[in-house]
Coordinates of C-alpha atoms and ligand atoms in Angstrom, one line a residue:
Chain A
M232 CA 31.9 48.7 -27.8
L233 CA 31.3 47.9 -24.5
L234 CA 27.5 49.0 -24.1
Q235 CA 27.5 46.3 -27.3
L236 CA 29.8 43.5 -25.2
L237 CA 27.5 44.1 -22.1
I238 CA 24.6 43.2 -23.5
N239 CA 25.8 40.5 -25.2
G240 CA 27.0 39.6 -22.1
I241 CA 23.7 39.9 -20.1
V242 CA 22.2 37.4 -22.7
N243 CA 25.0 34.5 -22.3
G244 CA 24.3 35.2 -18.5
A245 CA 20.8 34.9 -18.6
I246 CA 21.8 31.3 -20.8
Y247 CA 24.1 30.7 -18.1
A248 CA 21.5 31.3 -15.5
L249 CA 19.3 29.1 -17.1
V250 CA 21.7 26.2 -17.4
A251 CA 22.6 26.6 -13.6
L252 CA 19.5 26.6 -12.4
G253 CA 18.3 23.3 -14.4
F254 CA 21.3 21.6 -12.5
A255 CA 20.7 23.2 -9.1
I256 CA 17.5 21.8 -9.3
V257 CA 19.3 18.4 -9.2
Y258 CA 22.0 19.1 -7.6
N259 CA 20.3 20.7 -4.3
T260 CA 18.0 18.4 -4.1
T261 CA 19.3 14.8 -4.6
R262 CA 23.3 15.9 -4.1
I263 CA 23.5 13.7 -7.4
F264 CA 26.7 16.1 -9.4
H265 CA 24.9 15.4 -12.6
I266 CA 27.6 16.1 -15.2
A267 CA 26.0 13.8 -17.9
Y268 CA 23.7 17.0 -17.7
A269 CA 26.0 18.2 -19.9
V270 CA 24.9 15.7 -22.4
I271 CA 20.9 17.1 -21.9
Y272 CA 22.1 20.4 -23.1
M273 CA 24.0 19.1 -26.0
V274 CA 21.2 16.6 -27.3
A275 CA 18.2 18.5 -27.2
P276 CA 19.3 20.8 -30.3
Y277 CA 20.2 17.9 -32.5
F278 CA 16.6 16.6 -31.6
V279 CA 15.3 20.4 -33.5
Y280 CA 18.2 19.1 -35.9
T281 CA 16.2 15.8 -36.8
F282 CA 12.6 17.4 -36.8
F283 CA 13.1 20.3 -38.0
D284 CA 16.4 20.4 -40.4
K285 CA 15.9 16.2 -41.6
L286 CA 11.9 15.4 -41.7
G287 CA 10.8 19.4 -42.4
F288 CA 8.5 19.2 -39.0
N289 CA 7.2 22.6 -38.2
I290 CA 10.3 24.4 -35.9
W291 CA 8.0 25.2 -32.6
I292 CA 6.5 21.4 -32.9
S293 CA 10.6 20.6 -33.9
A294 CA 11.1 21.9 -30.6
I295 CA 8.3 21.1 -28.1
L296 CA 9.5 17.0 -29.5
A297 CA 13.0 17.8 -29.1
I298 CA 12.0 19.3 -25.7
I299 CA 10.1 16.0 -25.0
L300 CA 12.8 13.8 -25.7
T301 CA 15.4 15.7 -24.0
I302 CA 12.8 14.5 -20.9
V303 CA 12.7 11.1 -21.8
V304 CA 16.8 11.4 -21.9
S305 CA 17.1 12.8 -18.9
L306 CA 14.8 10.0 -17.2
V307 CA 16.3 7.3 -18.6
M308 CA 19.5 8.3 -16.8
E309 CA 17.7 8.7 -13.9
L310 CA 15.9 5.2 -13.9
I311 CA 18.7 3.2 -15.0
V312 CA 21.6 4.8 -13.1
Y313 CA 20.9 7.4 -10.8
K314 CA 18.0 5.6 -9.3
P315 CA 19.9 2.3 -8.6
L316 CA 22.9 3.9 -7.4
S317 CA 20.8 6.0 -4.5
K318 CA 18.6 3.3 -3.3
K319 CA 22.4 1.3 -3.1
N320 CA 23.7 3.7 -1.0
S321 CA 26.3 5.0 -3.3
S322 CA 29.1 7.6 -2.1
G323 CA 28.9 10.8 -3.9
N324 CA 32.1 10.1 -6.1
V325 CA 30.6 6.2 -7.4
I326 CA 27.6 8.7 -8.5
M327 CA 29.9 11.0 -10.0
I328 CA 32.5 8.8 -11.6
S329 CA 29.0 6.9 -13.2
S330 CA 27.8 10.3 -14.3
I331 CA 31.0 10.9 -16.5
G332 CA 30.4 7.6 -17.9
L333 CA 27.7 8.2 -18.8
M334 CA 27.9 11.3 -20.7
I335 CA 31.4 9.8 -22.3
I336 CA 28.7 7.2 -24.2
A337 CA 26.2 9.8 -25.2
I338 CA 28.3 12.5 -26.8
N339 CA 30.2 9.0 -28.5
L340 CA 26.4 8.1 -29.6
V341 CA 25.9 11.4 -30.8
A342 CA 28.9 11.5 -32.5
L343 CA 28.7 8.0 -34.5
F344 CA 25.0 9.2 -35.3
Y345 CA 25.3 13.2 -36.6
G346 CA 29.4 13.2 -37.0
N347 CA 31.5 15.3 -35.0
D348 CA 31.2 18.4 -37.6
T349 CA 29.3 21.7 -36.5
K350 CA 25.9 21.7 -37.6
I351 CA 23.9 25.2 -38.4
L352 CA 20.3 24.7 -37.3
H353 CA 19.1 27.0 -39.9
R354 CA 21.0 29.4 -42.8
D355 CA 18.7 32.6 -42.5
I356 CA 20.8 35.5 -41.1
S357 CA 18.8 36.8 -38.1
D358 CA 17.0 39.8 -38.0
S359 CA 18.0 42.7 -35.9
I360 CA 16.8 45.9 -33.9
R361 CA 19.4 48.5 -34.0
F362 CA 19.5 51.7 -31.4
G363 CA 22.1 53.8 -32.8
Q364 CA 25.3 51.9 -33.1
L365 CA 24.0 49.1 -30.6
I366 CA 22.7 45.6 -32.4
I367 CA 20.5 43.1 -30.8
T368 CA 19.6 40.0 -33.1
Y369 CA 16.2 38.2 -32.6
S370 CA 18.2 35.3 -31.7
Q371 CA 19.4 36.9 -28.9
L372 CA 16.3 38.4 -27.6
L373 CA 15.1 35.1 -28.0
Q374 CA 17.8 33.8 -26.1
F375 CA 17.3 36.4 -23.4
G376 CA 13.0 36.5 -23.0
G377 CA 13.0 32.7 -23.2
S378 CA 15.4 32.4 -20.3
L379 CA 13.8 35.1 -18.5
L380 CA 10.7 32.9 -18.7
L381 CA 11.7 30.6 -17.5
I382 CA 13.7 31.6 -14.4
T383 CA 10.7 33.6 -13.4
G384 CA 8.4 31.0 -13.4
F385 CA 10.1 29.0 -11.7
I386 CA 11.2 31.3 -8.7
F387 CA 7.0 31.9 -8.7
F388 CA 6.4 28.0 -8.8
L389 CA 9.6 27.5 -5.7
K390 CA 7.6 30.0 -3.4
F391 CA 4.2 29.7 -3.8
S392 CA 3.1 25.8 -5.5
K393 CA 3.1 22.8 -3.3
F394 CA 5.5 21.2 -5.6
G395 CA 7.6 24.0 -5.0
I396 CA 7.7 23.8 -1.2
K397 CA 7.8 20.1 -1.7
T398 CA 11.0 20.9 -3.6
R399 CA 12.4 23.0 -1.2
A400 CA 12.0 20.4 1.4
M401 CA 13.6 18.1 -0.5
R402 CA 16.3 20.0 -0.1
D403 CA 16.8 20.8 3.2
D404 CA 16.2 17.2 4.6
E405 CA 15.5 14.2 2.3
P406 CA 14.7 11.8 5.1
L407 CA 12.2 13.8 6.9
C408 CA 10.5 14.1 3.9
R409 CA 10.2 9.9 3.5
V410 CA 8.8 9.9 6.7
F411 CA 6.1 12.0 5.8
A412 CA 5.4 10.2 3.3
L413 CA 6.6 11.3 -0.1
D414 CA 7.8 9.1 -2.1
T415 CA 11.1 10.7 -3.0
F416 CA 11.7 8.4 -6.1
R417 CA 8.8 9.5 -8.1
F418 CA 9.2 13.3 -7.0
R419 CA 12.8 12.9 -8.2
N420 CA 11.5 11.8 -11.8
Y421 CA 9.9 15.7 -12.0
L422 CA 12.8 17.3 -11.1
F423 CA 15.2 15.3 -13.7
A424 CA 12.0 16.4 -16.4
L425 CA 12.0 20.0 -15.2
S426 CA 15.5 20.2 -15.2
A427 CA 15.8 19.0 -18.6
V428 CA 13.7 21.6 -19.7
F429 CA 16.2 24.4 -18.1
A430 CA 19.1 22.6 -20.0
G431 CA 17.1 21.6 -23.3
T432 CA 15.8 24.8 -24.0
G433 CA 19.3 26.7 -23.4
G434 CA 20.7 24.4 -25.6
I435 CA 18.2 25.1 -28.5
L436 CA 18.4 28.6 -28.0
V437 CA 21.9 28.7 -28.3
A438 CA 22.7 26.3 -30.9
W439 CA 19.7 28.3 -33.3
D440 CA 22.4 31.5 -32.8
V441 CA 25.6 29.5 -33.4
G442 CA 25.0 26.2 -34.2
M443 CA 26.2 22.6 -32.7
D444 CA 28.7 19.8 -32.3
P445 CA 28.8 16.9 -30.0
Y446 CA 30.9 18.9 -27.6
V447 CA 29.2 21.9 -26.8
G448 CA 27.9 20.6 -23.4
M449 CA 31.1 20.7 -21.0
P450 CA 32.2 24.2 -21.7
M451 CA 28.4 25.3 -20.5
L452 CA 28.1 22.8 -18.0
L453 CA 31.5 24.1 -16.4
N454 CA 30.1 27.6 -16.9
A455 CA 26.7 26.6 -14.5
I456 CA 28.9 25.3 -12.4
V457 CA 31.4 28.1 -11.6
A458 CA 27.8 30.1 -11.5
L459 CA 26.2 27.8 -8.7
I460 CA 29.7 27.7 -6.5
I461 CA 29.7 31.6 -6.9
G462 CA 26.2 31.9 -5.9
G463 CA 26.3 29.7 -3.2
V464 CA 25.3 26.1 -3.0
G465 CA 21.8 25.0 -1.8
K466 CA 20.0 28.4 -3.0
F467 CA 18.1 28.4 -5.7
H468 CA 18.1 31.7 -6.5
A469 CA 22.2 32.0 -6.0
P470 CA 22.7 30.6 -9.4
I471 CA 20.8 33.2 -11.4
V472 CA 23.0 35.7 -10.0
G473 CA 26.2 33.7 -10.5
G474 CA 24.9 33.1 -14.2
F475 CA 24.9 36.8 -14.6
I476 CA 27.6 37.8 -13.0
I477 CA 29.7 35.1 -15.2
G478 CA 28.5 36.4 -18.5
I479 CA 28.9 40.0 -17.7
L480 CA 32.6 39.9 -16.1
Q481 CA 33.1 37.5 -19.7
S482 CA 32.3 40.2 -22.0
V483 CA 34.2 42.9 -19.9
V484 CA 37.2 40.7 -20.4
I485 CA 36.5 40.3 -24.0
W486 CA 36.4 43.8 -24.0
K487 CA 39.5 44.7 -22.1
F488 CA 41.8 41.8 -22.7
S489 CA 40.6 39.1 -25.5
A490 CA 38.1 36.3 -26.0
N491 CA 40.7 33.7 -25.2
W492 CA 41.1 35.3 -21.8
M493 CA 37.4 34.4 -21.1
E494 CA 37.5 30.4 -19.8
G495 CA 40.9 31.4 -17.6
V496 CA 39.2 34.6 -15.5
T497 CA 36.2 32.6 -15.1
F498 CA 37.9 29.9 -13.4
T499 CA 40.3 32.3 -11.3
L500 CA 37.1 33.7 -9.8
L501 CA 36.3 30.4 -9.3
I502 CA 39.2 29.7 -7.4
L503 CA 38.7 33.0 -5.6
F504 CA 35.9 32.2 -4.2
L505 CA 36.7 28.6 -3.4
V506 CA 39.5 30.2 -1.3
F507 CA 38.0 33.2 0.2
R508 CA 34.2 32.9 0.3
P509 CA 33.4 29.0 -0.2
Q510 CA 29.9 29.6 1.0
G511 CA 29.1 31.6 -2.2
L512 CA 27.5 35.6 -2.4
F513 CA 24.3 33.6 -0.8
G514 CA 25.6 30.9 1.1
E515 CA 25.7 30.9 4.6
K516 CA 28.8 29.8 7.4
Q517 CA 27.3 26.3 8.0
R518 CA 26.5 26.3 11.6
L519 CA 28.4 23.8 13.5
V520 CA 25.9 22.9 16.2
Chain B
M243 CA -7.1 -7.5 27.0
A244 CA -5.6 -4.4 25.5
E245 CA -5.5 -4.1 22.1
T246 CA -2.2 -4.0 19.8
I247 CA -1.1 -1.8 17.2
L248 CA 2.4 -3.1 16.7
H249 CA 3.8 -6.3 17.2
I250 CA 7.4 -7.6 16.7
E251 CA 8.3 -11.3 17.0
N252 CA 11.6 -12.5 17.1
L253 CA 13.4 -9.3 15.2
S254 CA 17.0 -9.5 15.0
K255 CA 19.8 -7.1 13.0
A256 CA 23.5 -7.6 13.0
F257 CA 25.4 -4.8 11.8
V258 CA 29.2 -5.6 9.9
R259 CA 32.2 -4.0 10.6
S260 CA 35.3 -4.6 9.3
I261 CA 38.3 -3.7 11.8
K262 CA 42.0 -3.3 11.3
T263 CA 43.9 -6.1 12.9
A264 CA 47.7 -6.5 14.4
R265 CA 48.5 -8.5 11.3
K266 CA 46.9 -5.5 8.8
K267 CA 44.6 -7.7 7.5
D268 CA 40.7 -6.1 7.4
A269 CA 38.8 -8.5 9.3
I270 CA 35.1 -8.7 9.7
E271 CA 33.0 -8.0 12.9
K272 CA 29.8 -9.2 13.0
I273 CA 27.8 -7.2 16.3
S274 CA 24.4 -8.7 16.8
L275 CA 22.7 -5.4 18.1
L276 CA 18.9 -7.3 18.4
N277 CA 19.0 -10.6 18.9
H278 CA 15.0 -12.1 18.8
L279 CA 13.7 -9.0 19.9
D280 CA 9.6 -9.5 20.8
L281 CA 7.7 -6.7 21.5
T282 CA 4.1 -5.2 22.2
V283 CA 2.7 -1.5 21.6
E284 CA -0.4 -0.9 22.8
K285 CA -3.3 0.8 21.0
G286 CA -4.0 4.5 22.3
K287 CA -1.4 4.2 25.1
I288 CA 2.2 6.1 25.8
T289 CA 4.4 3.4 25.6
A290 CA 8.3 3.8 26.3
L291 CA 11.2 2.4 25.5
I292 CA 14.2 3.0 27.6
G293 CA 18.2 1.1 27.6
G294 CA 21.9 1.6 27.6
N295 CA 23.3 4.4 24.7
G296 CA 23.9 2.2 21.5
S297 CA 21.7 -0.8 23.0
G298 CA 19.6 -0.3 19.5
K299 CA 17.0 1.5 20.6
T300 CA 17.4 3.9 17.7
T301 CA 17.9 1.1 15.0
L302 CA 15.2 -0.6 16.0
F303 CA 12.9 2.6 15.0
N304 CA 14.9 2.7 11.8
I305 CA 14.1 -0.8 11.3
I306 CA 10.1 0.4 12.0
N307 CA 9.8 2.8 9.9
G308 CA 11.7 1.4 6.9
F309 CA 15.1 3.1 7.1
L310 CA 17.2 0.0 7.7
D311 CA 16.2 -3.8 6.6
A312 CA 16.4 -7.0 9.3
D313 CA 18.1 -9.9 9.1
Q314 CA 14.7 -11.6 10.4
G315 CA 11.8 -11.6 12.0
S316 CA 8.5 -9.4 12.0
I317 CA 6.9 -6.3 12.3
K318 CA 3.0 -6.1 12.4
F319 CA 1.5 -2.9 12.3
I320 CA -1.9 -3.1 13.0
N321 CA -4.7 -0.3 12.2
G322 CA -7.6 -1.9 10.5
R323 CA -5.6 -4.5 8.6
I324 CA -2.7 -6.3 9.3
H325 CA 0.1 -4.7 7.7
E326 CA 3.7 -6.2 7.7
L327 CA 6.6 -3.5 7.9
L328 CA 9.4 -5.5 6.9
G329 CA 10.1 -4.9 3.2
K330 CA 8.5 -1.6 2.7
K331 CA 9.4 1.6 1.8
P332 CA 9.7 4.7 4.2
D333 CA 7.0 6.5 2.3
T334 CA 4.9 3.7 2.4
I335 CA 4.9 2.8 5.5
A336 CA 4.1 6.7 6.2
R337 CA 0.8 6.4 4.2
L338 CA -0.2 3.5 6.2
G339 CA -0.2 5.7 9.3
L340 CA 3.0 5.4 11.2
G341 CA 5.0 8.0 11.8
R342 CA 8.7 9.3 13.6
S343 CA 10.6 11.9 15.4
F344 CA 14.6 12.0 15.2
Q345 CA 16.7 11.9 18.1
D346 CA 19.0 14.7 16.4
N347 CA 16.3 17.6 15.5
H348 CA 15.6 17.2 12.0
I349 CA 13.2 20.5 10.9
F350 CA 13.0 22.0 7.2
D351 CA 15.1 24.7 8.3
E352 CA 14.8 27.1 4.9
L353 CA 10.9 26.3 5.2
S354 CA 8.7 28.6 7.1
I355 CA 6.9 28.0 10.2
L356 CA 3.9 27.3 8.5
E357 CA 5.3 25.7 5.6
N358 CA 7.0 23.0 7.7
M359 CA 3.1 22.5 9.3
L360 CA 2.1 22.3 5.5
V361 CA 4.3 19.8 3.7
A362 CA 3.4 17.1 6.4
G363 CA 0.3 15.7 4.9
K364 CA 0.0 12.2 3.4
E365 CA -1.8 13.5 0.3
T366 CA 0.1 13.8 -2.7
F367 CA -2.6 16.2 -4.3
G368 CA -0.1 19.0 -5.5
E369 CA 3.1 16.8 -5.6
T370 CA 3.5 16.8 -9.8
P371 CA 4.5 20.2 -10.9
F372 CA 1.3 19.9 -13.5
V373 CA -1.3 20.0 -11.2
S374 CA 0.4 23.0 -9.1
L375 CA 0.2 24.6 -12.5
F376 CA -3.1 23.9 -13.5
S377 CA -5.1 23.6 -10.5
P378 CA -4.8 26.4 -8.4
G379 CA -8.3 27.0 -7.6
R380 CA -8.3 23.3 -5.8
N381 CA -4.9 23.9 -4.9
R382 CA -5.7 27.0 -2.7
K383 CA -8.7 25.5 -1.0
I384 CA -6.7 22.7 0.5
E385 CA -4.0 25.0 1.4
K386 CA -6.6 27.2 3.3
Q387 CA -7.8 24.0 5.3
K388 CA -4.5 23.1 5.8
T389 CA -3.4 26.4 7.0
E390 CA -6.3 26.8 9.5
R391 CA -5.4 23.4 10.8
A392 CA -2.0 24.5 11.3
K393 CA -3.3 26.7 13.4
T394 CA -5.8 24.9 15.7
I395 CA -3.0 22.5 16.4
I396 CA -0.8 25.1 17.7
E397 CA -3.8 27.1 19.4
N398 CA -4.5 24.0 21.1
I399 CA -1.2 23.6 22.6
F400 CA -0.1 27.4 22.8
G401 CA -3.3 29.2 23.2
S402 CA -4.1 32.0 20.5
G403 CA -1.6 35.0 20.3
N404 CA 1.5 32.2 20.8
Y405 CA 4.8 32.6 19.8
F406 CA 4.8 29.9 16.8
W407 CA 2.1 31.8 15.3
Q408 CA 2.9 34.9 15.4
H409 CA 6.1 34.0 13.4
K410 CA 4.4 31.9 11.0
A411 CA 6.1 33.3 8.1
E412 CA 10.0 33.1 9.9
K413 CA 12.3 29.9 8.6
A414 CA 12.5 27.5 10.6
K415 CA 16.4 27.5 11.0
N416 CA 16.0 30.8 13.3
L417 CA 14.1 28.7 16.2
S418 CA 15.9 27.8 19.0
H419 CA 16.6 24.0 19.7
G420 CA 14.1 23.4 22.1
Q421 CA 11.4 25.4 20.1
R422 CA 12.6 23.2 17.0
R423 CA 11.7 20.1 18.9
I424 CA 8.1 21.8 19.8
L425 CA 7.4 22.4 15.8
G426 CA 8.4 19.0 15.0
L427 CA 6.0 17.3 17.3
L428 CA 3.6 19.9 16.3
R429 CA 4.1 18.8 13.1
I430 CA 3.2 15.0 13.4
F431 CA -0.6 16.3 13.9
M432 CA -1.1 17.5 10.3
A433 CA -0.2 14.2 9.4
D434 CA -3.3 11.9 10.3
F435 CA -0.5 8.8 11.9
K436 CA -2.4 6.4 13.9
L437 CA 1.1 5.8 15.5
V438 CA 4.0 7.8 16.4
L439 CA 7.8 6.7 17.4
L440 CA 9.3 9.5 19.0
D441 CA 13.2 9.8 19.7
E442 CA 14.0 11.0 22.7
P443 CA 11.7 14.4 22.8
T444 CA 13.2 15.4 25.8
T445 CA 16.7 15.2 25.2
G446 CA 18.5 18.5 25.1
V447 CA 15.4 20.4 25.3
N448 CA 15.1 22.9 28.3
P449 CA 12.7 22.3 31.5
E450 CA 10.4 24.8 30.6
F451 CA 9.4 22.9 27.4
F452 CA 8.7 19.7 29.7
Q453 CA 4.9 21.0 29.8
S454 CA 4.4 21.7 26.3
I455 CA 5.9 18.6 25.3
T456 CA 3.7 16.4 28.2
D457 CA 0.7 18.2 27.1
I458 CA 1.3 17.5 23.2
L459 CA 1.9 13.7 23.9
N460 CA -1.6 13.7 26.1
R461 CA -3.1 15.4 23.7
M462 CA -1.9 13.1 20.4
V463 CA -3.4 9.9 22.7
N464 CA -6.8 11.3 24.0
E465 CA -8.0 13.6 21.6
N466 CA -5.9 12.3 18.0
K467 CA -6.4 9.0 18.9
M468 CA -2.5 8.3 18.3
S469 CA -0.4 5.4 19.7
V470 CA 3.2 6.7 21.0
F471 CA 6.5 4.8 21.3
L472 CA 8.4 6.6 22.8
I473 CA 12.7 6.1 23.5
E474 CA 13.6 8.4 26.6
H475 CA 16.2 8.3 29.0
N476 CA 14.3 10.7 31.1
M477 CA 13.4 8.4 34.2
G478 CA 10.9 11.3 35.8
F479 CA 9.6 11.8 32.5
V480 CA 8.7 8.6 31.5
K481 CA 6.9 7.7 35.0
Q482 CA 5.1 11.3 34.3
V483 CA 3.7 10.1 30.8
A484 CA 4.3 6.7 29.7
H485 CA 1.5 3.9 30.3
N486 CA 3.9 0.9 29.7
C487 CA 7.1 1.0 29.6
H488 CA 10.3 -1.7 28.2
F489 CA 13.7 -2.2 29.0
I490 CA 16.2 -3.0 26.4
H491 CA 19.0 -5.2 26.5
D492 CA 21.3 -7.3 25.0
G493 CA 19.3 -7.0 22.0
C494 CA 16.3 -7.9 23.4
I495 CA 13.2 -6.4 26.0
R496 CA 14.6 -7.8 29.3
A497 CA 11.7 -6.4 31.8
S498 CA 7.9 -5.3 30.7
G499 CA 5.2 -3.3 33.0
T500 CA 4.4 0.6 34.2
P501 CA 7.2 2.4 34.6
A502 CA 6.9 1.7 38.2
E503 CA 7.5 -1.9 37.7
V504 CA 10.3 -1.1 35.6
I505 CA 12.6 1.0 37.2
D506 CA 11.8 -1.4 40.4
N507 CA 13.2 -4.3 38.1
P508 CA 16.7 -5.5 39.6
L509 CA 17.8 -5.9 36.6
V510 CA 16.8 -2.5 35.3
R511 CA 18.4 -0.8 38.2
N512 CA 22.1 -3.0 38.5
T513 CA 22.9 -3.0 34.4
Y514 CA 21.1 0.9 33.6
L515 CA 19.8 2.7 36.4
G516 CA 22.7 1.8 38.8
F517 CA 21.2 2.4 42.1
Ligands
ATP167 N1 24.1 1.9 10.0 C1 24.7 1.1 10.8 N2 26.3 0.4 10.6 C2 26.6 -0.2 11.4 N3 26.8 0.4 13.0 C3 25.4 1.1 13.0 C4 24.4 1.7 12.0 N4 23.7 2.4 12.9 C5 23.8 1.8 14.1 N5 25.1 1.4 14.5 C6 25.5 1.2 15.5 O1 24.8 0.3 16.3 C7 24.8 1.1 17.8 C8 23.2 0.8 18.5 O2 22.8 2.2 17.8 P1 21.7 2.7 18.4 O3 21.4 4.4 17.5 O4 20.3 2.2 18.1 O5 21.6 3.1 19.8 P2 20.6 3.7 20.8 O6 20.1 2.7 21.8 O7 19.9 4.7 20.4 O8 21.3 4.4 21.7 P3 21.6 6.4 22.1 O9 21.0 5.9 23.7 O10 22.6 6.7 22.0 O11 20.8 7.1 21.2 C9 25.8 1.3 18.1 O12 27.1 1.0 18.5 C10 26.2 2.3 16.3 O13 27.5 2.3 16.0
MG168 MG1 19.3 6.6 19.3

């Protein structure tokens, strides 16, 4: 029983890690607290729903089209809200409030078009692999494999590619990047696109398993933010570790107590970190000089 | 007649500050920091800008490189063609060939010493994730050339077997303050700038590094044909490296000439040097 829950926890952890990393790609480089990221996660499976369930496209084509549209949504958010505000040197709080507004508008729009009820992407019962008592469904394998592929791909990219060096340079010192001729606003477009791929893939993989409604984004975003904070803000591998910790912790909580306690324990962990180790597992104490 | 690389005319800048008055109503106070300032920087020379704390030197640099807007005036950058810099973005200005360093240390802390050098190129190749992904061959070739170039730049100043190259894989945050300043200067060579603005290159640096900084500045001008415009408080250093010197006071340039001439100017003595 514990082992089964642990496997579920690791699969959930992979999704948390993926979504948290997408959030960190934007947050670490632009310092935008991108609450509307929840919408990116939520809206991607609705695009799949439209292409696959309504228009009858092939599932892979539907998924690719959905990711492309999700990128478009992410870029629209950057171009019509974040970029103008950043250019005016608006404070982080103003940007965050705008982001919340953006999220509410988008959720309302989705609810208007698709309704408030839970939508299911497919009706087949997922096949599964059995090892004695243990069951791993194909959906779970897909979630785990897909997340791991994107995460390791990105980490490799970050370390070795030019794009990766520039991303880390943006994280360290944005004005300095501009002094060395980087068009930071154009670069931000790539970052917002990439983060949409991460959130969109996570959203689609989870919805393929359990379906979605217009409100699935916020709880996932909160888990991602907790993963980011306990891992350590500013580091790219931190939200990955944080995501797995939360996933596994939640499965242990379900085993020991009940699923009702899951969120309570997650946020208890968050508060413990904020009080006793605010820099997170991998963060360093801020050097004052 | 010497050639000009930067020509500033009639430049003004005021900051608006809100202050609390006795009647608890916010009042707005306007501080004009730069007042119809005119200034010329000669091509291929080292030009120093001196002036008291808060006289607007850094603000002037911020306006030149596009971080701040000006209220009026013009800034012409002459590099083949004449470019008006006011109204342009910092990265556009950088691409035209104008670079700068900061008064406080700006370094990519989590990047290695080598990566700090590599990231400072004007070329945009590899900026998009797709090119990085799909053109690894060309990417590697450019990377190799740039690595060679970084090595040459560092060895030109410090010889082979130097500290920086031996520790090239180490994160820049592990360097001392002085070493980071030096790295910041070396990095400028990577970018093919024609004019660089250096904001107090010697401040907070151990005197043991002064010789290296002098070498770097001379090499920028003599070997790399750059022009240097630097803010400096250390008058000994100004005398040693600079060809020209300007003194800023009350928002405009009040004395210009060779460093010796400016230091001898009575106004400079009375209001700034204090002897
Ligand atoms: N963005 C800004 N908004 C409001 N006031 C500013 C701004 N930037 C600078 N100032 C003010 O302008 C004045 C001049 O600052 P500046 O940094 O240009 O001086 P400086 O000549 O470089 O001095 P130092 O020698 O100490 O470096 C200071 O009083 C500063 O507080
Ligand atoms: Mg200054």
